[in-house]
mmCIF file of C-alpha atoms in Angstrom:
data_model
loop_
_atom_site.group_PDB
_atom_site.id
_atom_site.type_symbol
_atom_site.label_atom_id
_atom_site.label_comp_id
_atom_site.label_asym_id
_atom_site.label_seq_id
_atom_site.Cartn_x
_atom_site.Cartn_y
_atom_site.Cartn_z
ATOM 1 C CA UNK A 1 -0.222 0.184 0.498
ATOM 2 C CA UNK A 2 1.337 3.361 -1.044
ATOM 3 C CA UNK A 3 0.967 6.155 1.845
ATOM 4 C CA UNK A 4 3.654 8.306 1.065
ATOM 5 C CA UNK A 5 2.231 10.466 -2.421
ATOM 6 C CA UNK A 6 -1.169 10.797 0.282
ATOM 7 C CA UNK A 7 0.687 12.175 3.625
ATOM 8 C CA UNK A 8 2.784 14.653 1.302
ATOM 9 C CA UNK A 9 -0.663 16.094 -0.516
ATOM 10 C CA UNK A 10 -1.891 15.808 3.313
ATOM 11 C CA UNK A 11 0.783 18.443 4.759
ATOM 12 C CA UNK A 12 0.419 20.653 1.265
ATOM 13 C CA UNK A 13 -2.984 20.769 1.825
ATOM 14 C CA UNK A 14 -2.962 22.000 5.324
ATOM 15 C CA UNK A 15 -0.292 23.508 5.136
ATOM 16 C CA UNK A 16 -1.391 25.553 2.745
ATOM 17 C CA UNK A 17 -5.167 26.184 4.153
ATOM 18 C CA UNK A 18 -3.300 27.789 7.440
ATOM 19 C CA UNK A 19 -1.173 29.645 5.353
ATOM 20 C CA UNK A 20 -4.149 30.963 4.150
ATOM 21 C CA UNK A 21 -5.556 31.320 7.715
ATOM 22 C CA UNK A 22 -3.045 33.010 9.131
ATOM 23 C CA UNK A 23 -1.912 35.505 6.063
ATOM 24 C CA UNK A 24 0.475 38.421 6.780
ATOM 25 C CA UNK A 25 0.172 37.934 10.286
ATOM 26 C CA UNK A 26 3.424 35.586 9.851
ATOM 27 C CA UNK A 27 6.699 37.688 10.896
ATOM 28 C CA UNK A 28 8.650 38.576 7.819
ATOM 29 C CA UNK A 29 11.848 36.598 9.503
ATOM 30 C CA UNK A 30 9.999 33.411 9.399
ATOM 31 C CA UNK A 31 9.443 34.164 5.892
ATOM 32 C CA UNK A 32 12.914 34.942 4.797
ATOM 33 C CA UNK A 33 15.135 32.152 7.735
ATOM 34 C CA UNK A 34 12.422 29.042 6.874
ATOM 35 C CA UNK A 35 13.235 28.358 3.165
ATOM 36 C CA UNK A 36 17.386 28.346 4.010
ATOM 37 C CA UNK A 37 16.573 25.174 6.872
ATOM 38 C CA UNK A 38 14.387 23.786 4.367
ATOM 39 C CA UNK A 39 17.382 23.929 1.654
ATOM 40 C CA UNK A 40 19.632 22.510 4.405
ATOM 41 C CA UNK A 41 17.132 19.923 5.380
ATOM 42 C CA UNK A 42 17.171 18.512 2.098
ATOM 43 C CA UNK A 43 20.996 18.159 1.506
ATOM 44 C CA UNK A 44 21.157 16.606 4.814
ATOM 45 C CA UNK A 45 18.936 13.652 3.454
ATOM 46 C CA UNK A 46 21.054 14.548 -0.040
ATOM 47 C CA UNK A 47 24.277 13.511 1.702
ATOM 48 C CA UNK A 48 22.549 10.375 3.329
ATOM 49 C CA UNK A 49 21.093 8.608 0.600
ATOM 50 C CA UNK A 50 24.306 9.341 -1.002
ATOM 51 C CA UNK A 51 26.969 7.401 0.461
ATOM 52 C CA UNK A 52 25.045 4.578 -0.085
ATOM 53 C CA UNK A 53 26.002 4.104 -3.700
ATOM 54 C CA UNK A 54 27.253 0.426 -5.022
ATOM 55 C CA UNK A 55 29.416 2.247 -8.228
ATOM 56 C CA UNK A 56 30.721 5.852 -7.632
ATOM 57 C CA UNK A 57 31.033 6.063 -12.419
ATOM 58 C CA UNK A 58 27.255 4.925 -12.579
ATOM 59 C CA UNK A 59 26.139 7.297 -10.192
ATOM 60 C CA UNK A 60 28.269 10.124 -11.844
ATOM 61 C CA UNK A 61 27.825 9.303 -15.119
ATOM 62 C CA UNK A 62 24.421 9.112 -14.680
ATOM 63 C CA UNK A 63 23.890 12.202 -13.377
ATOM 64 C CA UNK A 64 26.255 14.157 -16.896
ATOM 65 C CA UNK A 65 23.951 12.104 -19.650
ATOM 66 C CA UNK A 66 20.696 12.871 -17.398
ATOM 67 C CA UNK A 67 21.423 16.798 -16.722
ATOM 68 C CA UNK A 68 22.496 17.340 -20.552
ATOM 69 C CA UNK A 69 19.540 14.782 -21.970
ATOM 70 C CA UNK A 70 17.634 17.333 -20.045
ATOM 71 C CA UNK A 71 19.085 20.550 -21.104
ATOM 72 C CA UNK A 72 18.475 19.620 -24.068
ATOM 73 C CA UNK A 73 14.779 18.843 -24.257
ATOM 74 C CA UNK A 74 14.590 21.948 -21.518
ATOM 75 C CA UNK A 75 11.988 20.112 -19.517
ATOM 76 C CA UNK A 76 12.375 23.115 -16.806
ATOM 77 C CA UNK A 77 11.615 25.642 -19.061
ATOM 78 C CA UNK A 78 9.130 23.303 -20.884
ATOM 79 C CA UNK A 79 6.549 22.608 -18.193
ATOM 80 C CA UNK A 80 7.005 26.788 -16.658
ATOM 81 C CA UNK A 81 5.522 27.096 -20.372
ATOM 82 C CA UNK A 82 2.176 24.459 -19.697
ATOM 83 C CA UNK A 83 1.831 26.154 -16.395
ATOM 84 C CA UNK A 84 2.339 29.953 -17.879
ATOM 85 C CA UNK A 85 -0.386 28.505 -20.413
ATOM 86 C CA UNK A 86 -2.770 27.331 -18.554
ATOM 87 C CA UNK A 87 -2.955 30.281 -16.242
ATOM 88 C CA UNK A 88 -3.259 32.365 -19.665
ATOM 89 C CA UNK A 89 -6.291 30.717 -20.941
ATOM 90 C CA UNK A 90 -8.170 31.089 -16.809
ATOM 91 C CA UNK A 91 -7.311 34.244 -17.676
ATOM 92 C CA UNK A 92 -9.201 34.509 -21.608
ATOM 93 C CA UNK A 93 -11.786 32.411 -19.863
ATOM 94 C CA UNK A 94 -12.410 35.561 -17.360
ATOM 95 C CA UNK A 95 -12.972 38.145 -20.102
ATOM 96 C CA UNK A 96 -12.933 41.734 -18.997
ATOM 97 C CA UNK A 97 -10.020 41.838 -16.367
ATOM 98 C CA UNK A 98 -7.308 43.031 -17.880
ATOM 99 C CA UNK A 99 -3.786 41.820 -16.112
ATOM 100 C CA UNK A 100 -1.645 43.603 -14.540
ATOM 101 C CA UNK A 101 2.048 43.701 -12.980
ATOM 102 C CA UNK A 102 1.090 42.229 -9.334
ATOM 103 C CA UNK A 103 -0.683 39.570 -11.537
ATOM 104 C CA UNK A 104 2.136 38.581 -13.355
ATOM 105 C CA UNK A 105 4.314 38.601 -9.640
ATOM 106 C CA UNK A 106 1.931 36.581 -8.398
ATOM 107 C CA UNK A 107 1.364 34.075 -11.935
ATOM 108 C CA UNK A 108 5.528 33.988 -11.729
ATOM 109 C CA UNK A 109 5.360 32.126 -8.541
ATOM 110 C CA UNK A 110 3.175 30.125 -8.073
ATOM 111 C CA UNK A 111 4.206 28.291 -11.195
ATOM 112 C CA UNK A 112 8.093 28.302 -9.023
ATOM 113 C CA UNK A 113 5.218 26.816 -6.641
ATOM 114 C CA UNK A 114 4.184 24.570 -8.797
ATOM 115 C CA UNK A 115 6.981 23.377 -9.838
ATOM 116 C CA UNK A 116 8.853 23.073 -6.568
ATOM 117 C CA UNK A 117 5.859 20.800 -5.372
ATOM 118 C CA UNK A 118 4.985 18.903 -8.435
ATOM 119 C CA UNK A 119 8.571 18.575 -10.420
ATOM 120 C CA UNK A 120 11.410 18.235 -7.668
ATOM 121 C CA UNK A 121 13.502 15.819 -7.364
ATOM 122 C CA UNK A 122 12.869 14.739 -4.160
ATOM 123 C CA UNK A 123 9.091 14.187 -4.563
ATOM 124 C CA UNK A 124 9.807 12.083 -8.090
ATOM 125 C CA UNK A 125 12.833 9.996 -6.448
ATOM 126 C CA UNK A 126 10.534 9.402 -3.538
ATOM 127 C CA UNK A 127 7.491 8.375 -5.001
ATOM 128 C CA UNK A 128 9.444 5.887 -6.863
ATOM 129 C CA UNK A 129 11.292 4.662 -4.528
ATOM 130 C CA UNK A 130 8.717 3.749 -2.111
ATOM 131 C CA UNK A 131 7.039 2.079 -5.349
ATOM 132 C CA UNK A 132 9.882 0.102 -5.638
ATOM 133 C CA UNK A 133 10.737 -0.891 -2.154
ATOM 134 C CA UNK A 134 7.666 -0.064 0.362
ATOM 135 C CA UNK A 135 9.874 2.643 1.993
ATOM 136 C CA UNK A 136 8.460 5.755 1.931
ATOM 137 C CA UNK A 137 11.026 7.751 4.408
ATOM 138 C CA UNK A 138 12.028 10.765 1.929
ATOM 139 C CA UNK A 139 8.152 11.283 0.974
ATOM 140 C CA UNK A 140 7.360 12.117 4.881
ATOM 141 C CA UNK A 141 10.496 13.944 4.708
ATOM 142 C CA UNK A 142 9.406 15.846 2.239
ATOM 143 C CA UNK A 143 5.919 16.106 3.523
ATOM 144 C CA UNK A 144 7.051 17.683 6.522
ATOM 145 C CA UNK A 145 8.899 20.016 5.005
ATOM 146 C CA UNK A 146 6.687 20.945 1.942
ATOM 147 C CA UNK A 147 4.221 21.571 5.038
ATOM 148 C CA UNK A 148 6.263 25.088 6.519
ATOM 149 C CA UNK A 149 6.585 26.012 2.242
ATOM 150 C CA UNK A 150 2.974 25.426 1.479
ATOM 151 C CA UNK A 151 2.195 27.526 5.232
ATOM 152 C CA UNK A 152 4.846 30.461 4.199
ATOM 153 C CA UNK A 153 3.667 31.074 0.350
ATOM 154 C CA UNK A 154 0.046 30.522 1.275
ATOM 155 C CA UNK A 155 0.512 33.849 3.468
ATOM 156 C CA UNK A 156 1.019 35.781 0.240
ATOM 157 C CA UNK A 157 -0.262 33.344 -2.465
ATOM 158 C CA UNK A 158 -3.492 32.740 -0.078
ATOM 159 C CA UNK A 159 -5.128 29.055 -0.376
ATOM 160 C CA UNK A 160 -4.820 28.035 -4.365
ATOM 161 C CA UNK A 161 -1.847 26.857 -2.619
ATOM 162 C CA UNK A 162 -3.121 23.956 -1.299
ATOM 163 C CA UNK A 163 -4.910 22.826 -4.917
ATOM 164 C CA UNK A 164 -1.594 22.496 -5.930
ATOM 165 C CA UNK A 165 -1.888 18.713 -3.877
ATOM 166 C CA UNK A 166 -4.076 17.556 -6.471
ATOM 167 C CA UNK A 167 -1.562 17.594 -9.364
ATOM 168 C CA UNK A 168 1.444 16.970 -6.905
ATOM 169 C CA UNK A 169 -0.478 13.837 -5.410
ATOM 170 C CA UNK A 170 -1.397 12.123 -9.426
ATOM 171 C CA UNK A 171 1.621 12.376 -10.407
ATOM 172 C CA UNK A 172 3.114 11.278 -6.972
ATOM 173 C CA UNK A 173 0.934 8.050 -7.408
ATOM 174 C CA UNK A 174 1.593 7.682 -10.721
ATOM 175 C CA UNK A 175 5.401 7.389 -10.594
ATOM 176 C CA UNK A 176 4.821 4.729 -7.055
ATOM 177 C CA UNK A 177 2.977 2.506 -9.015
ATOM 178 C CA UNK A 178 4.660 2.781 -13.025
ATOM 179 C CA UNK A 179 8.097 1.511 -10.660
ATOM 180 C CA UNK A 180 6.504 -1.126 -8.938
ATOM 181 C CA UNK A 181 6.645 -2.602 -12.554
ATOM 182 C CA UNK A 182 10.710 -2.137 -12.460
ATOM 183 C CA UNK A 183 11.351 -3.566 -8.888
ATOM 184 C CA UNK A 184 11.323 -7.776 -10.301
ATOM 185 C CA UNK A 185 13.976 -6.255 -12.315
ATOM 186 C CA UNK A 186 16.699 -4.644 -10.172
ATOM 187 C CA UNK A 187 19.838 -5.271 -7.949
ATOM 188 C CA UNK A 188 21.102 -4.496 -4.433
ATOM 189 C CA UNK A 189 23.642 -2.394 -7.033
ATOM 190 C CA UNK A 190 20.957 -0.568 -9.081
ATOM 191 C CA UNK A 191 18.498 0.053 -6.017
ATOM 192 C CA UNK A 192 21.810 1.630 -4.254
ATOM 193 C CA UNK A 193 22.846 3.435 -6.913
ATOM 194 C CA UNK A 194 18.834 4.624 -8.119
ATOM 195 C CA UNK A 195 19.436 5.711 -3.965
ATOM 196 C CA UNK A 196 22.771 7.508 -4.846
ATOM 197 C CA UNK A 197 21.668 9.042 -7.715
ATOM 198 C CA UNK A 198 18.773 10.873 -5.973
ATOM 199 C CA UNK A 199 20.795 11.827 -3.280
ATOM 200 C CA UNK A 200 22.183 13.814 -5.429
ATOM 201 C CA UNK A 201 19.226 15.566 -7.292
ATOM 202 C CA UNK A 202 18.216 16.483 -3.420
ATOM 203 C CA UNK A 203 21.272 18.091 -3.017
ATOM 204 C CA UNK A 204 21.441 20.274 -5.590
ATOM 205 C CA UNK A 205 17.419 21.086 -4.704
ATOM 206 C CA UNK A 206 18.834 21.859 -1.400
ATOM 207 C CA UNK A 207 21.511 24.226 -2.462
ATOM 208 C CA UNK A 208 18.961 25.765 -4.607
ATOM 209 C CA UNK A 209 15.703 26.179 -1.666
ATOM 210 C CA UNK A 210 19.484 27.918 0.112
ATOM 211 C CA UNK A 211 20.108 30.214 -3.306
ATOM 212 C CA UNK A 212 23.837 29.433 -3.153
ATOM 213 C CA UNK A 213 23.523 27.887 -6.917
ATOM 214 C CA UNK A 214 20.208 27.610 -9.039
ATOM 215 C CA UNK A 215 20.310 24.158 -10.145
ATOM 216 C CA UNK A 216 17.915 23.173 -12.744
ATOM 217 C CA UNK A 217 17.096 20.225 -10.654
ATOM 218 C CA UNK A 218 14.567 19.080 -13.104
ATOM 219 C CA UNK A 219 16.489 19.579 -16.248
ATOM 220 C CA UNK A 220 18.634 16.847 -14.454
ATOM 221 C CA UNK A 221 15.781 13.994 -13.366
ATOM 222 C CA UNK A 222 16.715 11.825 -16.585
ATOM 223 C CA UNK A 223 19.486 10.075 -14.010
ATOM 224 C CA UNK A 224 16.862 8.846 -12.696
ATOM 225 C CA UNK A 225 15.746 6.833 -15.615
ATOM 226 C CA UNK A 226 19.421 5.877 -16.395
ATOM 227 C CA UNK A 227 20.775 4.994 -13.519
ATOM 228 C CA UNK A 228 19.574 1.900 -12.961
ATOM 229 C CA UNK A 229 20.168 0.960 -16.724
ATOM 230 C CA UNK A 230 23.758 1.960 -16.685
ATOM 231 C CA UNK A 231 23.866 -0.134 -12.794
ATOM 232 C CA UNK A 232 23.068 -2.664 -14.668
ATOM 233 C CA UNK A 233 25.893 -2.078 -17.780
ATOM 234 C CA UNK A 234 28.740 -2.172 -15.644
ATOM 235 C CA UNK A 235 28.291 -4.828 -13.075
ATOM 236 C CA UNK A 236 27.999 -6.625 -16.355
ATOM 237 C CA UNK A 237 31.370 -5.414 -18.247
ATOM 238 C CA UNK A 238 33.267 -4.142 -14.801
ATOM 239 C CA UNK A 239 31.767 -6.164 -11.968
#
């Protein structure tokens, strides 16, 4: 029974509702300091997973090739454009209401958090990991982070933040149940390399949240798909 996606979605829903209720009453120093703590926690989880690597060259090669493919396809830009197009469509369905700078800024921020919640390396990796191993610890850790993140964003963006839990739940459930079919084909070494590659993505996510280095984490997601095949090839030819 997959539980992580439901816990994660519930955390975003609850955080969005609480943040909308608090509105502007949350202290400004809390809004500015907490994202750095979220990033630090993400980096800590990433380090914990990277040390489980079975074949270091596989982790490095998966990340390099995955990032290359993602950059060539410009996945992050594609997702951002799709969300903006959906926002433009919603705007056209409400004739007489022209966009103003404040609305444009709202849309930009809303696009950013949709990507953060729905297309983050943590969520994709966590859902696939639970589907293959039954371990929901990554998604539960993400749920704690997302709860506070949703709360802080909802103080300025409103209750719409809570609605992001729906697409996020659908994406994570799809990934988890698809991963079930991959499990019979895996070995312990393949799982270890997959876990380590996901850990690197979590490190990149943490660095981005902290504002240290703005990695295009969405563009790095193909690395997760490459890690297991490359691990199998490495074990076949070099083990």
